[in-house]
CSV table of C-alpha atoms and ligand atoms in Angstrom, one decimal:
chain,number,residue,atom,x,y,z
A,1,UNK,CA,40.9,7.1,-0.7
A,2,UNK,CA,40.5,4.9,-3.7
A,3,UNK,CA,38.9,7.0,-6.5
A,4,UNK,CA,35.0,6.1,-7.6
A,5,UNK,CA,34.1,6.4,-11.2
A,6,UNK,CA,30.5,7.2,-10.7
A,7,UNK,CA,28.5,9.9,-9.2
A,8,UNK,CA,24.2,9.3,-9.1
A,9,UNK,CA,22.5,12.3,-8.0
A,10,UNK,CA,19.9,11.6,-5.7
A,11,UNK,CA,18.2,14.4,-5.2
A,12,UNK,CA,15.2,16.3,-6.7
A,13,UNK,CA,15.9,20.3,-8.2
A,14,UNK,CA,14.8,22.9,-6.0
A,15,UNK,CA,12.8,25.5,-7.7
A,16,UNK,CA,9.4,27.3,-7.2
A,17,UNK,CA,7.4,24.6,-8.8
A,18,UNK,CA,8.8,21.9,-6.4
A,19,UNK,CA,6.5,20.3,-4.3
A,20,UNK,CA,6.3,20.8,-1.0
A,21,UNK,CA,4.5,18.9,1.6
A,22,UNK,CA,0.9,20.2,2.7
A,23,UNK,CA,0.8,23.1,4.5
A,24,UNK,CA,4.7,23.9,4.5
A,25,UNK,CA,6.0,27.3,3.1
A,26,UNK,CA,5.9,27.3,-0.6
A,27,UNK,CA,9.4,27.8,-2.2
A,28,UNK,CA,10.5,31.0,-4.3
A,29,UNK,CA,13.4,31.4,-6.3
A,30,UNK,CA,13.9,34.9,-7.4
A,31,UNK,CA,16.4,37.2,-8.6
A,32,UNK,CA,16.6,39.9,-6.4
A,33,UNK,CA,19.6,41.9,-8.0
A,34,UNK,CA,20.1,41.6,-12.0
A,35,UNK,CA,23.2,41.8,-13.5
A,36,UNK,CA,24.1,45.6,-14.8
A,37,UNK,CA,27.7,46.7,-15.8
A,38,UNK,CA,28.6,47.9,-12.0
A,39,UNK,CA,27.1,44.5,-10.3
A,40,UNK,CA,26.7,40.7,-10.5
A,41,UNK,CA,23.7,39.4,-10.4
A,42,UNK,CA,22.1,37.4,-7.3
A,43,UNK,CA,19.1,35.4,-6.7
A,44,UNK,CA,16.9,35.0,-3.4
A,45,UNK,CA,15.7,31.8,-2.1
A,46,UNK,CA,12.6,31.4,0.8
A,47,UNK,CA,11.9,27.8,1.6
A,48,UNK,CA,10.9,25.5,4.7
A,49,UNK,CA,13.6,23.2,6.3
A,50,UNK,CA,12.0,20.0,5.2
A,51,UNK,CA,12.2,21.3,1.3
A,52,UNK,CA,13.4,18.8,-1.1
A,53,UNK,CA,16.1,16.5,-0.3
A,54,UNK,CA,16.8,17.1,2.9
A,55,UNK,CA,17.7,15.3,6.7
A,56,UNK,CA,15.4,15.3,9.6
A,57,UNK,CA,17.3,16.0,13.1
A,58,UNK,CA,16.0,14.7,16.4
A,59,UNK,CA,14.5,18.3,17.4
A,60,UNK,CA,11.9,17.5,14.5
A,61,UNK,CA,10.1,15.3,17.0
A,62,UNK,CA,11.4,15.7,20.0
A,63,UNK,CA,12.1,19.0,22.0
A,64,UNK,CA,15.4,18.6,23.8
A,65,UNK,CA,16.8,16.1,20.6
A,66,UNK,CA,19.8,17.1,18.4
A,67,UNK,CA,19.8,19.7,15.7
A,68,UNK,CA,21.4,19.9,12.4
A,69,UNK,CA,24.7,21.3,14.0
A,70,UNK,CA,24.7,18.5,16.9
A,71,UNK,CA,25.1,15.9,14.4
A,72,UNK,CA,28.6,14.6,13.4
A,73,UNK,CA,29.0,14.8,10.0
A,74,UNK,CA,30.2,10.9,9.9
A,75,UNK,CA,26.7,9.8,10.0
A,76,UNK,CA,26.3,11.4,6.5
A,77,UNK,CA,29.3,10.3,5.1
A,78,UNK,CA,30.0,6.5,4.6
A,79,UNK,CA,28.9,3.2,3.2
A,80,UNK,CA,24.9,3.1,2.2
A,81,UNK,CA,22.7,0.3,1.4
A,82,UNK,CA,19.8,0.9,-1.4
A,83,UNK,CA,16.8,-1.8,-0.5
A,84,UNK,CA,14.1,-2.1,-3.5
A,85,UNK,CA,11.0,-2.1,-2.1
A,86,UNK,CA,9.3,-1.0,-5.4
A,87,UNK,CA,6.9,-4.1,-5.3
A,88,UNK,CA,5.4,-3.0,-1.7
A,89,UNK,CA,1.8,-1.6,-2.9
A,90,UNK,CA,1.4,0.7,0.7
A,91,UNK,CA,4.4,0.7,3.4
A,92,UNK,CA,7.7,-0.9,4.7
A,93,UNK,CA,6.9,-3.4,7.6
A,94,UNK,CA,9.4,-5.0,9.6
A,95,UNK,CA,9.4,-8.0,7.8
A,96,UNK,CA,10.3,-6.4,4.8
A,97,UNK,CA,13.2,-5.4,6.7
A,98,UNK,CA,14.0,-8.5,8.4
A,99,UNK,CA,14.4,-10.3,4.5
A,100,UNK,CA,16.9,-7.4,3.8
A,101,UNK,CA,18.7,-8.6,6.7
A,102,UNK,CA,19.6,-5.0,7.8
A,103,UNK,CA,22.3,-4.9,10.1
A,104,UNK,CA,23.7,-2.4,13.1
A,105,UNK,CA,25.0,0.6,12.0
A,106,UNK,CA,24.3,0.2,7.9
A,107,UNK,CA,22.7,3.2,6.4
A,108,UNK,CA,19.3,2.0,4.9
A,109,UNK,CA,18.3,4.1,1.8
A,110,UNK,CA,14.5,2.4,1.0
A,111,UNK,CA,13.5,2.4,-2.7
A,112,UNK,CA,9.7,2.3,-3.2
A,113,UNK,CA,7.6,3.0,-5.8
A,114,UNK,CA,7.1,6.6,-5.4
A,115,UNK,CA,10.4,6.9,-6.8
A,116,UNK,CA,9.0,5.8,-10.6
A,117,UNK,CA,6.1,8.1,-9.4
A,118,UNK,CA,7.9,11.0,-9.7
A,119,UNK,CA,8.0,14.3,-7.2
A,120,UNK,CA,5.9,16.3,-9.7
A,121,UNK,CA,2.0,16.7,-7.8
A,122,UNK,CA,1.6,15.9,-4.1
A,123,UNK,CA,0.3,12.3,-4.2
A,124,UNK,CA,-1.6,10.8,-0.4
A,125,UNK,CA,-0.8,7.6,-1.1
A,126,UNK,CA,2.8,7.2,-0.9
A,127,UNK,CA,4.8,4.1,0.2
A,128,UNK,CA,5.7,4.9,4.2
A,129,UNK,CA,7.6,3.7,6.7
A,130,UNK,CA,5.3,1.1,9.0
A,131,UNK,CA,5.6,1.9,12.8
A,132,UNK,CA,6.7,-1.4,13.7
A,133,UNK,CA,8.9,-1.0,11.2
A,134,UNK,CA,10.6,1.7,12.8
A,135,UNK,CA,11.1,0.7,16.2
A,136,UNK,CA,12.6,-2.6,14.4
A,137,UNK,CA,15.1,-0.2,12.7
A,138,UNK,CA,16.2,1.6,16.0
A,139,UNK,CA,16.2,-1.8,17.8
A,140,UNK,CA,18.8,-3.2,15.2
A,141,UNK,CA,20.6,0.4,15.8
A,142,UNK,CA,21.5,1.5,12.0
A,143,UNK,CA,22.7,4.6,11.3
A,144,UNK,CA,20.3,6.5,8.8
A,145,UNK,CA,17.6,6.1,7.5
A,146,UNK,CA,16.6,7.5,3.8
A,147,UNK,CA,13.3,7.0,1.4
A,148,UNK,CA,11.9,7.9,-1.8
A,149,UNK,CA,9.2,10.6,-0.3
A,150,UNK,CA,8.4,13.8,1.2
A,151,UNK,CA,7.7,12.1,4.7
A,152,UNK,CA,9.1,8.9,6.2
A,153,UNK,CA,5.7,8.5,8.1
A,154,UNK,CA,1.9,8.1,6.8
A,155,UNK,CA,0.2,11.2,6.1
A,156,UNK,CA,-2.8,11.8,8.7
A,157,UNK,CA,-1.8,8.3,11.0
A,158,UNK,CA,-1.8,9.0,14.4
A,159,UNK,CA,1.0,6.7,15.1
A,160,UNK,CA,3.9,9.1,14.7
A,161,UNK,CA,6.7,6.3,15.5
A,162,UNK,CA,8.3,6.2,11.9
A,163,UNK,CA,10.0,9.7,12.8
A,164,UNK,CA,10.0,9.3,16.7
A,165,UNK,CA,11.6,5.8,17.2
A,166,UNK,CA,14.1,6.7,15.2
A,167,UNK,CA,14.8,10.2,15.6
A,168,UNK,CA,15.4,9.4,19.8
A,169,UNK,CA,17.7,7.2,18.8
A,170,UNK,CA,19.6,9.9,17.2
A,171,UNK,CA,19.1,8.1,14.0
A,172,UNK,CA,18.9,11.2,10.8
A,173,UNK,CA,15.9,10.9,8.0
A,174,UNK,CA,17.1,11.3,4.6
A,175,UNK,CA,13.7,12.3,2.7
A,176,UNK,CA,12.8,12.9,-0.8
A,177,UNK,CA,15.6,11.0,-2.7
A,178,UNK,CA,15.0,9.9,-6.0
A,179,UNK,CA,16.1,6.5,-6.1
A,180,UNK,CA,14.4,5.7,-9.6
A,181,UNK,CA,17.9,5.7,-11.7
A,182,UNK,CA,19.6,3.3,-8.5
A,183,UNK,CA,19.2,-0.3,-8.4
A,184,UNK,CA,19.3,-2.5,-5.2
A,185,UNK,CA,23.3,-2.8,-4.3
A,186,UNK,CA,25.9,-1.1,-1.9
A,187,UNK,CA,26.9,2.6,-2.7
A,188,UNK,CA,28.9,5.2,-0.7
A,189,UNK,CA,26.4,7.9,0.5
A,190,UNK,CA,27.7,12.2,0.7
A,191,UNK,CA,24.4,13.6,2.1
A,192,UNK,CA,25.7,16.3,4.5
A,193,UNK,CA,22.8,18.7,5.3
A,194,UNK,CA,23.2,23.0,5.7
A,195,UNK,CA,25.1,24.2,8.6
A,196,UNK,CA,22.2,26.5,9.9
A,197,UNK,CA,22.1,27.4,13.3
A,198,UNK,CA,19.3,25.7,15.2
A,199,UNK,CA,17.0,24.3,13.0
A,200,UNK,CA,15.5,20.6,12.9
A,201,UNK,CA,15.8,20.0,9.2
A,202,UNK,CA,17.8,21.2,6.4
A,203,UNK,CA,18.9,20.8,2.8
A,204,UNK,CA,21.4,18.2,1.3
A,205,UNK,CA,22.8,17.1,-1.6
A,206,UNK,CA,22.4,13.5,-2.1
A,207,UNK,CA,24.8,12.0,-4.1
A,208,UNK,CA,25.4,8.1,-4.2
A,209,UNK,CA,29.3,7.1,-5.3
A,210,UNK,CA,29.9,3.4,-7.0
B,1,ZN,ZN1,11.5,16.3,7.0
């Protein structure tokens, strides 16, 4: 494989003053053994699934879909397109989508505004994924699907299809990248998430190669 010069990381530190989204477990990072002269220190780490960067599975929304570990690694692995959307004041509709001319099978990372925002306080009004918008992305059949906050999907809407239409397609959410140092442009995406055992979300570490 042809060697690539540069490495952007795209995802945001995990620590105990990370933000979470509403209601999920707050993280702690703690030392639970210090370092003495007959052992090595180690830390302790509680979290949600959905903390930081991480990838939705199909078993987030939907009962019988894929975990984590039913997923084939190639989906997190590959070519990735960043899209700016940092001029969209509310959501990503499918016309938005239809002007980016996103294709089958591409990997759609979405760069909004919330990434100059920041991940430092909980904010409501994030930049989401429209639901229109979403069954347009499952339609067209791409491969994943990342964005630049804690959810894909409007907080408190009832319409739920910006995790659903793609999730039962099998199509992976990449949430909470910070896209703020990436311009518009092709990259090659390593995103691969934790192998736990039967969970619907876990941790990655996002990195972007050009
Ligand atoms: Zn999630």
């Amino acid at each position: 494989m042809q060697e690539k010069n540069t490495i952007i990381d795209i995802s945001i530190p995990l620590s105990s003053n990370t933000v979470v989204y509403p209601g999920d477990p707050q993280i702690k990072v703690e030392v639970f053994k210090e370092w003495s002269v007959t052992t090595s220190k180690l830390s302790e780490i509680t979290m949600g699934t959905h903390s930081g960067t991480h990838i939705d599975s199909p078993s987030h929304c939907l009962e019988s879909g894929k975990r984590i570990e039913d997923l084939p690694l190639d989906i997190f692995v590959g070519p990735a397109r960043v899209l700016d959307f940092s001029s969209l004041a509310e959501k990503i509709t499918k016309e938005d989508l239809v002007n980016k001319n996103v294709k089958i099978g591409e990997r759609i990372l979405a760069k909004t505004r919330n990434s100059k925002e920041g991940f430092e306080t909980w904010r409501d009004n994030f930049v989401y994924l429209d639901g229109e918008a979403a069954d347009y992305l499952a339609f067209v059949g791409i491969k994943l699907f990342g964005i630049d906050y804690l959810s894909v999907k409007q907080k408190g809407s009832k319409d739920n299809r910006a995790h659903t239409s793609l999730l039962s397609k099998d199509i992976p959410i990449l949430e909470t990248i910070d896209l703020s140092k990436v311009e518009e442009g092709e990259y090659f995406l390593v995103c691969a998430p934790l192998k736990i055992s039967g969970v619907e979300g876990a941790r990655t570490r996002a990195i972007l190669l050009c």
